[in-house]
Coordinates of N, CA and C in Angstrom, one line a residue:
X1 N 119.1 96.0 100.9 CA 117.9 96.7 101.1 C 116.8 96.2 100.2
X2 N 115.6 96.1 100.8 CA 114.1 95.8 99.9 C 113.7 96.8 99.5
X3 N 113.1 96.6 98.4 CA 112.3 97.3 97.7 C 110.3 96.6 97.9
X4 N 109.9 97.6 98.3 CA 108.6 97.4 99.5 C 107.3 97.8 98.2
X5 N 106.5 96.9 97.9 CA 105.5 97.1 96.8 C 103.8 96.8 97.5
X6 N 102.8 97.8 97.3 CA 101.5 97.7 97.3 C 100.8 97.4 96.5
X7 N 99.9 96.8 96.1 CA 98.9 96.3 94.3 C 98.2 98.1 94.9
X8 N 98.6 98.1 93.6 CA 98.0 99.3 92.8 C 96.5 98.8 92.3
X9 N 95.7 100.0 91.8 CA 94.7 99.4 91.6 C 94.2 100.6 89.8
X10 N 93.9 100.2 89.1 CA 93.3 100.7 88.2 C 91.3 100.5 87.9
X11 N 91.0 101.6 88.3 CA 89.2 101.3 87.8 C 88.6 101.9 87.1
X12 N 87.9 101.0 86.2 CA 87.1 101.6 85.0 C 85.8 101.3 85.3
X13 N 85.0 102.4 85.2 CA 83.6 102.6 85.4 C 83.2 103.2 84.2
X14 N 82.0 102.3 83.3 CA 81.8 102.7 82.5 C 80.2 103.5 83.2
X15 N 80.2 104.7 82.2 CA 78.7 105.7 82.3 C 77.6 105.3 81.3
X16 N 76.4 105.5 81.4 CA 75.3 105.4 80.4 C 75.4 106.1 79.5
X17 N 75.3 105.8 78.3 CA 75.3 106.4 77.3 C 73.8 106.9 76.4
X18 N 73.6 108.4 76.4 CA 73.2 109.0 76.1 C 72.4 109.1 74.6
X19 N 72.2 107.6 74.2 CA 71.0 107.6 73.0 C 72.4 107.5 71.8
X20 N 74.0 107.2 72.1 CA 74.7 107.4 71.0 C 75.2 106.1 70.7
X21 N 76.0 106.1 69.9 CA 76.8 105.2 69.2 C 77.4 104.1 70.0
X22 N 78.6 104.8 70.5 CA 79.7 104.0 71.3 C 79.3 105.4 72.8
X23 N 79.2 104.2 73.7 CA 79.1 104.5 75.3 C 80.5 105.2 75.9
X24 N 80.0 106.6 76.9 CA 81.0 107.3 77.6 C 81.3 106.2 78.6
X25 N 83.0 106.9 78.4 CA 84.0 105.8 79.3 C 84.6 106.6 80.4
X26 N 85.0 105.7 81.5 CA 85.6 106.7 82.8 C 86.9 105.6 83.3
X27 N 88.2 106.2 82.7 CA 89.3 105.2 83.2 C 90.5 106.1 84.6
X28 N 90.5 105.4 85.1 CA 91.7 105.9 86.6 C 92.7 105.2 86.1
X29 N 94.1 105.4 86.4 CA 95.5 104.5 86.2 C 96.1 105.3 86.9
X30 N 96.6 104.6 88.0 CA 98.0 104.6 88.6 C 99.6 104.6 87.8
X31 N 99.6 105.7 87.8 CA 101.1 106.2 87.0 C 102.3 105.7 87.6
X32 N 102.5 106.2 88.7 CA 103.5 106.1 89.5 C 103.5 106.2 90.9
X33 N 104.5 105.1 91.3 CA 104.1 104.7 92.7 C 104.9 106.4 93.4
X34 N 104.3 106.0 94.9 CA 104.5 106.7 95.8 C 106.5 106.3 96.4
X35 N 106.9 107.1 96.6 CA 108.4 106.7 96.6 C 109.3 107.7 97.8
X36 N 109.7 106.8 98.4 CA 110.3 108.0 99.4 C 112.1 107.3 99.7
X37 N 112.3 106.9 98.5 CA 114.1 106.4 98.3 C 114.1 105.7 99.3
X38 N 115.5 105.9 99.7 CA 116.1 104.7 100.5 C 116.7 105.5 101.3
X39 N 116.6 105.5 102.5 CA 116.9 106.4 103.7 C 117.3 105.0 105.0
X40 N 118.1 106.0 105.8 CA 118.3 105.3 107.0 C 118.2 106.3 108.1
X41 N 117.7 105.6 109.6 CA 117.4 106.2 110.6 C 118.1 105.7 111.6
X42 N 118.5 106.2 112.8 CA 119.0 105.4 113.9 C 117.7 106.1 114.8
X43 N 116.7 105.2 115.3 CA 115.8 105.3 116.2 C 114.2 105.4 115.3
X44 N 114.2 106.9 115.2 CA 112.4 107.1 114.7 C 113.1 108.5 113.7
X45 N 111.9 108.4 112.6 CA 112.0 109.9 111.9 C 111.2 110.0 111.0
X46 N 111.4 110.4 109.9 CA 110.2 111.0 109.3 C 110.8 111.5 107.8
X47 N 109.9 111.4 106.8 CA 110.5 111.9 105.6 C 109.4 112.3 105.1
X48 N 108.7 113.5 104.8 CA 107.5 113.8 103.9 C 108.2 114.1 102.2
X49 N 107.2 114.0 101.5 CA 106.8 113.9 99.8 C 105.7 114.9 99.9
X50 N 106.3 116.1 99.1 CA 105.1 116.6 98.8 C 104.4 116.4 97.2
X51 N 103.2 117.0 96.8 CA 102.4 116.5 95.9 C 103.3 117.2 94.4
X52 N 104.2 118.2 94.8 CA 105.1 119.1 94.1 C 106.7 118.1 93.9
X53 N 106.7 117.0 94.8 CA 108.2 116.2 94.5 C 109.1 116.6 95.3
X54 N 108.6 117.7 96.2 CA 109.3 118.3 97.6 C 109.5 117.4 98.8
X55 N 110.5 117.6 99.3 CA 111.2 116.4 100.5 C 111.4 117.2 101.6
X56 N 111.3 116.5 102.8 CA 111.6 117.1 104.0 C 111.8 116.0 104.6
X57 N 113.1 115.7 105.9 CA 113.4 115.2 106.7 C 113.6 115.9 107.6
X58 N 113.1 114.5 108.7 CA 113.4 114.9 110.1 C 113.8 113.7 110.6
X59 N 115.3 113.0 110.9 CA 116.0 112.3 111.9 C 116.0 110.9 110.6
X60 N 115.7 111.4 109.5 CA 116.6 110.5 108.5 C 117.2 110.9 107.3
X61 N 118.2 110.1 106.5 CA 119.0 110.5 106.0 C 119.5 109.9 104.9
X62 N 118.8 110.5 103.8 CA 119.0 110.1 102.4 C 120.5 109.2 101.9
X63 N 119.9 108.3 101.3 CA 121.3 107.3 101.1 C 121.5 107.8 99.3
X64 N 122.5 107.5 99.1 CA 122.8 107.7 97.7 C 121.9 107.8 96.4
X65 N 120.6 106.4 96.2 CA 119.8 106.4 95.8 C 118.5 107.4 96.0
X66 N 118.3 108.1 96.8 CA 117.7 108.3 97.5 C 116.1 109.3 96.7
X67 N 116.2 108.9 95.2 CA 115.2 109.7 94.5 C 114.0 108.9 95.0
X68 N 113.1 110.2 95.2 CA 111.6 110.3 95.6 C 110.7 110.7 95.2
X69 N 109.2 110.6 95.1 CA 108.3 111.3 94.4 C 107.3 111.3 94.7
X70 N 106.3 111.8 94.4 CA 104.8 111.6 94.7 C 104.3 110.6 93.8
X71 N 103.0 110.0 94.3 CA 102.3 109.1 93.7 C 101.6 110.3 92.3
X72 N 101.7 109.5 91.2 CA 100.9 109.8 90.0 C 99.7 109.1 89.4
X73 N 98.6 110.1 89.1 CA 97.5 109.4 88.6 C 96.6 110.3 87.4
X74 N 96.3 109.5 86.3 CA 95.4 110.4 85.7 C 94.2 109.7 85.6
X75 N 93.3 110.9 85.5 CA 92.0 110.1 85.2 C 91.3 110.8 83.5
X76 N 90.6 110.0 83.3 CA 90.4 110.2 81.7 C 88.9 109.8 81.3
X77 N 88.0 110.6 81.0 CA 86.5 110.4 80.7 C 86.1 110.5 79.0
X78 N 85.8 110.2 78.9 CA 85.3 109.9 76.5 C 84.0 109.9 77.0
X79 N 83.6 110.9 76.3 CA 81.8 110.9 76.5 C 81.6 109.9 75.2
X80 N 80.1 109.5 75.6 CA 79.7 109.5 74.0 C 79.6 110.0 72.8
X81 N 79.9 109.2 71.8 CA 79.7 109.8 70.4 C 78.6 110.3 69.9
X82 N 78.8 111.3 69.3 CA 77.5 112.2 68.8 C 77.1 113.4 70.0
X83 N 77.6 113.6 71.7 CA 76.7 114.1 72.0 C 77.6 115.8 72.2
X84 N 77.3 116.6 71.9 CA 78.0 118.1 71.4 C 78.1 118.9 72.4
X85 N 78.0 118.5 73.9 CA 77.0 119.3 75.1 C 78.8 119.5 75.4
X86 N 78.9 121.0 76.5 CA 79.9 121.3 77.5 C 79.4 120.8 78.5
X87 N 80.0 119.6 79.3 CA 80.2 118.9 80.6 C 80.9 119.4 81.6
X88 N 80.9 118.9 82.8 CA 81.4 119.1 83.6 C 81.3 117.6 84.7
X89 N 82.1 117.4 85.3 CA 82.3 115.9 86.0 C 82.1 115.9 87.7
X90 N 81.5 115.3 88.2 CA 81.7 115.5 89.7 C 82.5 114.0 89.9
X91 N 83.4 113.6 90.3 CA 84.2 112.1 91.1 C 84.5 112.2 92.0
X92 N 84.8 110.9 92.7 CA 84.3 110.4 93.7 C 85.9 109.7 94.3
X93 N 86.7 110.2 94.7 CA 88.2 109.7 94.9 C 88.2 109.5 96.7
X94 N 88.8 108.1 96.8 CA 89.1 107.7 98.0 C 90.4 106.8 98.2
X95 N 90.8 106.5 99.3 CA 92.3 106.2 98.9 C 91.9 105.3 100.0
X96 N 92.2 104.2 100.4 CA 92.1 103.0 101.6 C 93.2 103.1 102.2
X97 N 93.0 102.3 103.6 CA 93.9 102.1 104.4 C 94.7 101.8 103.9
X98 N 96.3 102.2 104.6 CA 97.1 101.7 103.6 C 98.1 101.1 105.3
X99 N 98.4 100.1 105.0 CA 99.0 99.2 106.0 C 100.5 99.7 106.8
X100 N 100.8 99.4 107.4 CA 102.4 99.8 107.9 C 103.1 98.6 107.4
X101 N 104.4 99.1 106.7 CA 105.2 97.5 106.4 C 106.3 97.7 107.0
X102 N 107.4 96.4 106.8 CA 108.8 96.2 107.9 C 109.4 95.8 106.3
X103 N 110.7 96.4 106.4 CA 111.6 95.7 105.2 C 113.0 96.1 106.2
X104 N 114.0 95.6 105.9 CA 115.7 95.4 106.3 C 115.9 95.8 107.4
X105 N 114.7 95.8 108.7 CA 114.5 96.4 109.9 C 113.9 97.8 109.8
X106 N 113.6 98.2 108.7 CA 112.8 99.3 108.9 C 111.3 99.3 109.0
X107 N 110.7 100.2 110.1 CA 109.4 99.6 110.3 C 108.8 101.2 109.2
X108 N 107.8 101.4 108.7 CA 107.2 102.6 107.9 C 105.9 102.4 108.1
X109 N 105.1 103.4 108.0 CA 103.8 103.6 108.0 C 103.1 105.6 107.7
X110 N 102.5 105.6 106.8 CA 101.8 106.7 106.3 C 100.6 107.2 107.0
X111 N 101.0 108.3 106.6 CA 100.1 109.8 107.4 C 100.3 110.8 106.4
X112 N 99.4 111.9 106.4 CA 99.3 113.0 106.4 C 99.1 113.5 104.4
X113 N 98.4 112.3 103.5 CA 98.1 112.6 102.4 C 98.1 113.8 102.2
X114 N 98.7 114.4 101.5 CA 98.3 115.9 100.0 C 98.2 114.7 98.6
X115 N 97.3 116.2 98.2 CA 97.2 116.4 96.5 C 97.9 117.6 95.9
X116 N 97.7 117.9 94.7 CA 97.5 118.6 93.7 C 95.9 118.6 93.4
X117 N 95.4 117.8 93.4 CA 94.0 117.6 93.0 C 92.9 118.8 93.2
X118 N 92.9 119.8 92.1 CA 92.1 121.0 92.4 C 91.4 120.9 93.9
X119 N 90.5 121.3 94.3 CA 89.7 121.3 95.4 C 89.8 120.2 96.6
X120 N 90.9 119.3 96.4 CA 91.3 118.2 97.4 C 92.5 118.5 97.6
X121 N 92.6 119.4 98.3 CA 94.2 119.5 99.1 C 94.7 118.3 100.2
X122 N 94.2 117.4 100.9 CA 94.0 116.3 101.2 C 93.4 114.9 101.4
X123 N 93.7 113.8 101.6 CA 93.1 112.7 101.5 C 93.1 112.0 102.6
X124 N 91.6 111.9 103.5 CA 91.6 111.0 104.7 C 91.9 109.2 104.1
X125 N 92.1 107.9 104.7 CA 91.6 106.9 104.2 C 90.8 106.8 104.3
X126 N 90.1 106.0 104.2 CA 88.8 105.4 104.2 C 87.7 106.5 104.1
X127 N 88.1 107.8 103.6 CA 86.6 108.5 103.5 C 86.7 109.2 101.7
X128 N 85.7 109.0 101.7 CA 85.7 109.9 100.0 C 85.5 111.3 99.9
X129 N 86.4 111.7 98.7 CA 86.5 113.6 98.5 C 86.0 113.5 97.1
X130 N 85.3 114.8 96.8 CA 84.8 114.8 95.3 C 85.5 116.2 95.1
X131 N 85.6 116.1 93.7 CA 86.0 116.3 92.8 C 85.3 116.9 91.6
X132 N 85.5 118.2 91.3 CA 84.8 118.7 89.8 C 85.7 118.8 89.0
X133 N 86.0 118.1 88.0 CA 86.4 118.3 86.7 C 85.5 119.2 86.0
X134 N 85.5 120.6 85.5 CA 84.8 121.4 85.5 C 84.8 121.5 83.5
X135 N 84.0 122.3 83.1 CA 84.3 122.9 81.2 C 85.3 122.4 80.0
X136 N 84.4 120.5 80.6 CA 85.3 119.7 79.5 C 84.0 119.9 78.3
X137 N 84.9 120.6 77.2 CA 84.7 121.0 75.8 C 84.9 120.0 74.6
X138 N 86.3 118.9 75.1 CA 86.2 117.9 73.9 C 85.6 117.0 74.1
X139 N 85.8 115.8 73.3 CA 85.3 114.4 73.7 C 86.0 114.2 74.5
X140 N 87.3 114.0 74.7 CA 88.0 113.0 75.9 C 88.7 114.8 76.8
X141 N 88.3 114.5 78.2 CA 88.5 115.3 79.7 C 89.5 114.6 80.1
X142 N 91.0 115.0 80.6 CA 91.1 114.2 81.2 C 92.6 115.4 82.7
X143 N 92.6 114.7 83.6 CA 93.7 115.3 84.5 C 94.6 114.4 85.1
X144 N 96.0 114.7 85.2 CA 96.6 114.0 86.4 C 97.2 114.6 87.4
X145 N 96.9 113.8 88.7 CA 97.4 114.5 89.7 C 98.6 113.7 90.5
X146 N 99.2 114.4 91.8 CA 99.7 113.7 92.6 C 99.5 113.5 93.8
X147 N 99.8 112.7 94.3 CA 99.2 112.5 96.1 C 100.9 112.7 96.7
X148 N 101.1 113.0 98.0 CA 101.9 113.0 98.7 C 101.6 112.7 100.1
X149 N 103.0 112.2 100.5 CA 102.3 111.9 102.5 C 103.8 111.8 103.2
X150 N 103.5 111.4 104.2 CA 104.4 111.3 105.5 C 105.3 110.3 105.8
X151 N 106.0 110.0 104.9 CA 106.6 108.5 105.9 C 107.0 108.8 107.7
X152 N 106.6 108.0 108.5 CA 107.4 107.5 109.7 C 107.9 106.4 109.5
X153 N 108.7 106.5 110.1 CA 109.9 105.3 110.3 C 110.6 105.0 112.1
X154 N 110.4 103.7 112.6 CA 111.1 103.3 113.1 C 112.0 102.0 112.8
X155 N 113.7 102.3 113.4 CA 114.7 101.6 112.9 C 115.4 100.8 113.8
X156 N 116.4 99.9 113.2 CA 117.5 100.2 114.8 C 118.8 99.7 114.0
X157 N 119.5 101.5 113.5 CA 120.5 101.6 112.9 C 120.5 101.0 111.3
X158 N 119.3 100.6 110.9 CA 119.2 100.5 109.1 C 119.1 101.4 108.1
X159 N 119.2 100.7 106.9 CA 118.1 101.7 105.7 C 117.3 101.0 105.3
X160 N 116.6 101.3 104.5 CA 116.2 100.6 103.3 C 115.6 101.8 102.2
X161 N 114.9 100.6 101.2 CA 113.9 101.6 100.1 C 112.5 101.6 100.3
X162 N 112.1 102.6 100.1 CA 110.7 102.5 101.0 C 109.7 103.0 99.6
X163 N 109.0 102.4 99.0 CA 108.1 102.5 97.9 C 106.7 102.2 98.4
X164 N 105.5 103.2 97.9 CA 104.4 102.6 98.0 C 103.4 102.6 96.6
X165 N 103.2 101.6 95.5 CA 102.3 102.2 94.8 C 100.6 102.3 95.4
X166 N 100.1 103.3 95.6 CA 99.1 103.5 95.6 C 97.8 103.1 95.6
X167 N 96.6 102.9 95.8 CA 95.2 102.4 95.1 C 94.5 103.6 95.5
X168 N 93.8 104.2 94.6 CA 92.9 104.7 94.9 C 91.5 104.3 94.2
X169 N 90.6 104.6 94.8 CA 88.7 104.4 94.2 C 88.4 105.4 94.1
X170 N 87.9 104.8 92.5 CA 87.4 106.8 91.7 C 86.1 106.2 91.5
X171 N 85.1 107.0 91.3 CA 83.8 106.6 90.1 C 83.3 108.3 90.4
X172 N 82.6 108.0 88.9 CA 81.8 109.4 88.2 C 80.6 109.1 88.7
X173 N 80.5 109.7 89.8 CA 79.1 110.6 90.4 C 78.3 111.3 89.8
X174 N 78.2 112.4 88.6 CA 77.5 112.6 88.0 C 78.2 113.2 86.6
X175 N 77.4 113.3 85.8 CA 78.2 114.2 84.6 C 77.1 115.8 84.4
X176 N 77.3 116.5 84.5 CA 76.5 117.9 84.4 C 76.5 118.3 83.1
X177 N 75.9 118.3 82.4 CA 75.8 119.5 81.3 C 74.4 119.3 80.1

């Protein structure tokens, strides 16, 4: 069985800095890929991941290895130095197409993104959802969330391991405060 990998993507967008010292920073990282074990199907089926690490099948069937998870990400903003203000963040999260692959005769392809992501309970591709990081108080804001989705699968009598790490595109749209 293969083990099936996507380039992840990590992006840092730095912000203007506000008459201080050292300039506010905006960093994204990809924690942890998106993972839905190693399953086998005879025909078509289906395995969802929820954003909670919750599983559900329909017409496949977990093989021994078969740990799964949601994709993990945090994001982390450092204002500038010197400036005393309560902020608040608006971002800018989008997740791209993400391709169908074939590994040991299994064919897979994604549907149906969730979050955890306060106010983004889901994720279209190709379109962007914002986000308030709301009553950040220190210097460094930061949250992480999880994405979850749908595998489909068509087979003919395989398994394999079906992994996706993630990319998503963040940038800080505005800072309020």
């Amino acid at each position: 069985m293969r083990h099936l990998a996507v380039a992840s993507l990590a992006m840092v967008v730095m912000a203007p800095a506000a008459h201080a010292d050292s300039p506010s920073s905006f960093t994204a990282t990809a924690d942890q890929a998106l993972s839905f074990g190693t399953i086998v199907t005879s025909g078509s089926g289906s395995r969802t991941v929820g954003p909670d690490g919750s599983t559900t099948n329909n017409g496949v069937f977990p093989l021994g290895d078969s740990a799964s998870g949601p994709a993990q990400f945090t994001m982390t903003y450092t204002r500038a130095s010197g400036d005393p203000h309560l902020y608040q963040l608006l971002i800018q999260v989008m997740l791209p197409t993400v391709s169908p692959v074939r590994a040991n005769g299994v064919q897979g392809s994604l549907s149906g993104f969730t979050t955890d992501l306060p106010g983004v309970p889901t994720l279209l591709p190709g379109q962007a959802a914002v986000f308030t990081m709301p009553n950040c108080v220190s210097k460094t804001c930061s949250i992480t969330f999880h994405v979850g989705s749908t595998l489909n699968v068509v087979s003919g009598n395989t398994g394999a391991k079906l992994t996706f790490p993630l990319m998503l595109m963040t940038t800080v749209t505005a800072v309020l405060g």
